[in-house]
Short mmCIF file of C-alpha atoms and ligand atoms in Angstrom, two decimals:
data_model
loop_
_atom_site.label_atom_id
_atom_site.label_comp_id
_atom_site.label_asym_id
_atom_site.label_seq_id
_atom_site.Cartn_x
_atom_site.Cartn_y
_atom_site.Cartn_z
CA MET A 13 -34.56 -93.51 43.13
CA SER A 14 -32.68 -94.45 39.97
CA VAL A 15 -29.37 -96.24 40.37
CA SER A 16 -28.53 -96.48 36.69
CA ASP A 17 -26.50 -93.43 35.84
CA ASP A 18 -22.96 -92.59 34.77
CA ARG A 19 -21.85 -90.81 37.90
CA LEU A 20 -18.21 -91.20 38.90
CA VAL A 21 -18.79 -90.22 42.52
CA ARG A 22 -21.69 -90.13 44.90
CA HIS A 23 -22.30 -87.98 47.95
CA VAL A 24 -22.29 -90.16 51.04
CA ALA A 25 -22.40 -87.98 54.14
CA ALA A 26 -21.83 -84.45 55.40
CA CYS A 27 -20.92 -82.91 58.75
CA GLN A 28 -19.80 -79.64 60.24
CA LEU A 29 -16.08 -78.90 60.12
CA PRO A 30 -14.88 -76.03 62.30
CA THR A 31 -11.60 -74.54 61.03
CA PRO A 32 -9.53 -71.48 61.98
CA PHE A 33 -11.24 -69.73 59.04
CA GLY A 34 -14.86 -70.61 59.81
CA VAL A 35 -17.27 -73.47 60.25
CA PHE A 36 -17.47 -75.30 56.91
CA THR A 37 -19.66 -78.21 55.89
CA LEU A 38 -17.54 -81.23 54.98
CA HIS A 39 -19.08 -83.40 52.27
CA GLY A 40 -17.80 -86.94 51.74
CA PHE A 41 -17.87 -88.49 48.26
CA GLU A 42 -16.92 -92.00 47.18
CA GLU A 43 -16.08 -93.10 43.65
CA VAL A 44 -18.63 -95.41 42.11
CA GLY A 45 -16.76 -98.67 41.60
CA GLY A 46 -13.43 -97.06 42.53
CA PRO A 47 -11.33 -96.99 45.65
CA ARG A 48 -10.85 -93.26 46.10
CA GLU A 49 -12.71 -90.97 48.49
CA HIS A 50 -12.97 -87.23 47.95
CA VAL A 51 -14.28 -84.32 49.98
CA ALA A 52 -15.68 -80.85 49.50
CA LEU A 53 -15.75 -78.06 52.06
CA SER A 54 -18.60 -75.64 51.57
CA LEU A 55 -19.68 -72.49 53.34
CA GLY A 56 -23.00 -70.70 53.02
CA GLU A 57 -25.83 -71.48 50.61
CA VAL A 58 -23.78 -72.60 47.61
CA GLY A 59 -26.68 -74.30 45.85
CA ALA A 60 -29.00 -71.32 45.90
CA GLY A 61 -29.43 -68.21 43.79
CA GLU A 62 -27.90 -66.74 40.67
CA VAL A 63 -24.77 -65.28 42.25
CA PRO A 64 -21.71 -67.27 41.08
CA VAL A 65 -20.01 -69.35 43.76
CA LEU A 66 -16.35 -68.84 44.67
CA ILE A 67 -14.69 -72.24 44.29
CA ARG A 68 -11.32 -73.94 44.18
CA LEU A 69 -10.52 -77.35 42.72
CA HIS A 70 -7.65 -78.49 44.91
CA SER A 71 -5.82 -81.71 44.15
CA GLU A 72 -4.43 -83.47 47.19
CA CYS A 73 -0.81 -82.70 48.06
CA LEU A 74 0.04 -84.45 51.32
CA THR A 75 3.47 -82.85 51.50
CA GLY A 76 2.21 -79.32 50.90
CA ASP A 77 -1.23 -79.46 52.50
CA ALA A 78 -0.32 -81.35 55.67
CA LEU A 79 3.46 -81.52 56.02
CA PHE A 80 4.38 -77.83 55.49
CA SER A 81 6.48 -78.53 52.37
CA LEU A 82 7.96 -75.50 50.65
CA ARG A 83 8.60 -77.46 47.43
CA CYS A 84 5.27 -76.34 46.01
CA ASP A 85 2.55 -73.76 46.66
CA CYS A 86 -0.33 -76.15 47.42
CA GLY A 87 -0.65 -75.63 51.16
CA PHE A 88 -0.51 -71.87 50.73
CA GLN A 89 -3.16 -71.98 48.04
CA LEU A 90 -5.46 -74.19 50.10
CA GLU A 91 -5.23 -71.88 53.08
CA ALA A 92 -5.74 -68.74 50.95
CA ALA A 93 -8.77 -70.33 49.27
CA LEU A 94 -10.41 -71.25 52.57
CA GLU A 95 -9.70 -67.75 53.88
CA ALA A 96 -11.20 -66.11 50.79
CA ILE A 97 -14.34 -68.25 51.02
CA ALA A 98 -14.71 -67.46 54.72
CA ARG A 99 -14.31 -63.74 53.94
CA GLU A 100 -17.10 -63.94 51.37
CA GLY A 101 -19.23 -66.17 53.58
CA ARG A 102 -19.98 -68.45 50.63
CA GLY A 103 -18.04 -70.86 48.48
CA ALA A 104 -16.56 -74.33 48.19
CA VAL A 105 -13.24 -76.14 47.95
CA LEU A 106 -13.35 -79.47 46.13
CA TYR A 107 -10.53 -81.50 47.61
CA LEU A 108 -9.63 -84.13 45.02
CA ARG A 109 -7.58 -87.12 46.12
CA GLN A 110 -5.27 -87.23 43.13
CA GLU A 111 -1.88 -86.83 44.72
CA GLY A 112 1.13 -85.63 42.74
CA ARG A 113 -0.87 -84.49 39.71
CA GLY A 114 -2.33 -88.00 39.64
CA ILE A 115 0.79 -90.17 39.91
CA GLY A 116 0.40 -90.99 43.61
CA LEU A 117 2.40 -90.21 46.72
CA ILE A 118 5.26 -92.69 46.32
CA ASN A 119 5.79 -91.75 42.69
CA LYS A 120 5.76 -88.11 43.73
CA ILE A 121 8.60 -88.87 46.15
CA ARG A 122 10.46 -90.57 43.30
CA ALA A 123 9.85 -87.49 41.14
CA TYR A 124 11.09 -85.21 43.93
CA LYS A 125 14.28 -87.29 44.12
CA LEU A 126 14.83 -86.78 40.39
CA GLN A 127 14.24 -83.08 40.96
CA ASP A 128 16.85 -83.15 43.73
CA GLY A 129 19.19 -84.36 40.96
CA GLY A 130 18.33 -81.49 38.62
CA ALA A 131 15.19 -82.47 36.66
CA ASP A 132 12.25 -80.09 36.61
CA THR A 133 8.76 -81.21 37.66
CA VAL A 134 7.65 -82.06 34.13
CA GLU A 135 10.91 -83.85 33.18
CA ALA A 136 10.78 -85.86 36.43
CA ASN A 137 7.25 -87.15 35.72
CA GLU A 138 8.25 -88.00 32.17
CA GLN A 139 11.41 -89.82 33.30
CA LEU A 140 9.15 -91.97 35.48
CA GLY A 141 6.97 -92.73 32.46
CA PHE A 142 4.05 -90.50 33.35
CA PRO A 143 2.53 -87.59 31.45
CA ALA A 144 3.14 -84.19 33.04
CA ASP A 145 -0.40 -84.13 34.40
CA MET A 146 -2.57 -87.21 34.94
CA ARG A 147 -5.38 -85.59 36.87
CA ASP A 148 -8.95 -86.43 35.92
CA PHE A 149 -11.36 -83.63 36.61
CA ARG A 150 -14.53 -85.44 35.45
CA LEU A 151 -15.42 -86.22 39.02
CA VAL A 152 -15.70 -82.46 39.52
CA ARG A 153 -18.83 -82.50 37.35
CA ASP A 154 -20.57 -84.85 39.75
CA MET A 155 -19.38 -83.14 42.91
CA LEU A 156 -20.54 -79.71 41.70
CA ALA A 157 -23.88 -81.20 40.63
CA GLU A 158 -24.37 -82.70 44.09
CA LEU A 159 -23.64 -79.32 45.65
CA GLY A 160 -26.00 -77.59 43.21
CA ILE A 161 -23.26 -75.35 41.80
CA ALA A 162 -23.51 -74.30 38.13
CA ARG A 163 -21.98 -70.79 37.95
CA VAL A 164 -18.58 -70.13 39.51
CA ARG A 165 -15.69 -67.82 40.10
CA VAL A 166 -12.72 -70.18 40.23
CA MET A 167 -9.59 -69.52 42.25
CA THR A 168 -6.70 -70.82 40.14
CA ASN A 169 -3.63 -69.81 38.17
CA ASN A 170 -4.23 -72.69 35.75
CA PRO A 171 -6.25 -71.81 32.63
CA ARG A 172 -6.73 -75.55 31.98
CA LYS A 173 -8.99 -75.69 35.02
CA VAL A 174 -11.20 -72.99 33.51
CA GLU A 175 -11.38 -74.99 30.26
CA THR A 176 -12.13 -78.17 32.19
CA LEU A 177 -15.01 -76.53 34.05
CA GLU A 178 -16.46 -75.12 30.84
CA LYS A 179 -16.16 -78.54 29.17
CA ILE A 180 -18.29 -80.13 31.89
CA GLY A 181 -20.96 -77.46 31.54
CA ILE A 182 -20.05 -75.09 34.37
CA GLU A 183 -20.29 -71.37 33.64
CA VAL A 184 -17.04 -69.70 34.70
CA VAL A 185 -17.77 -66.04 35.36
CA GLU A 186 -14.28 -65.16 36.56
CA ARG A 187 -10.81 -66.62 37.14
CA VAL A 188 -9.55 -65.39 40.49
CA PRO A 189 -5.71 -65.55 40.69
CA LEU A 190 -4.26 -67.31 43.72
CA GLU A 191 -0.61 -66.35 43.86
CA VAL A 192 0.71 -67.17 47.30
CA GLY A 193 3.62 -68.95 48.91
CA ARG A 194 6.44 -68.33 46.42
CA ASN A 195 9.74 -69.02 48.17
CA PRO A 196 13.32 -69.99 47.24
CA HIS A 197 12.44 -73.71 47.39
CA ASN A 198 9.54 -73.58 44.94
CA ASP A 199 10.67 -70.75 42.69
CA ARG A 200 11.89 -73.11 39.94
CA TYR A 201 8.81 -75.33 40.29
CA LEU A 202 6.49 -72.36 39.83
CA SER A 203 8.51 -71.10 36.87
CA THR A 204 8.23 -74.55 35.26
CA LYS A 205 4.48 -74.57 35.82
CA MET A 206 4.34 -71.22 34.08
CA ALA A 207 6.61 -72.18 31.17
CA LYS A 208 5.54 -75.76 30.55
CA LEU A 209 2.04 -76.13 31.98
CA GLY A 210 0.62 -72.74 31.03
CA HIS A 211 0.05 -71.39 34.52
CA MET A 212 -0.52 -67.68 34.72
CA LEU A 213 1.84 -66.27 37.33
CA SER A 214 3.51 -62.92 37.60
CA GLY A 215 7.13 -63.88 37.06
ZN1 ZN B 317 2.00 -79.50 46.35
#
């Protein structure tokens, strides 16, 4: 087997992962020459056939995904995506460990503090010296290749994710909106994502 390639991540191991939504397969990936580990949850035969696969690219949000935060919509979106995949019986969530749109957990807490003082999510990142969005979706190319996925329906409100997928050679058949979890605590955050980051949300 060839070891000389330009992959950013490699598939290391997979196991069953029972969840309230269904029994997924959990795939572990490690970055080649990097410290981060990523996972994908798949259900059904994602690597087979012509029918596009329902997917979500979900960037890690410890506060939203695991700590029930209402400051964003991440946890709600993750749950809705897993539910939708279970309903279809086929699909995958790529869970990318790039916390806080890539700035890391501690910097996200710093950004939240600035937001407590009145900044919006984009201004806060910029005040800390970061671009509004530092996520790198190239690793998605390798993860989808490992899973055998080439044609997708992607669950997202972010048109940039559709562009990103197309740029790495994935055929996006449909963008499936994922509007869940709006509440008084994240209303301004979601409006900023719509106004400044191009997210497509209904008001
Ligand atoms: Zn979040």
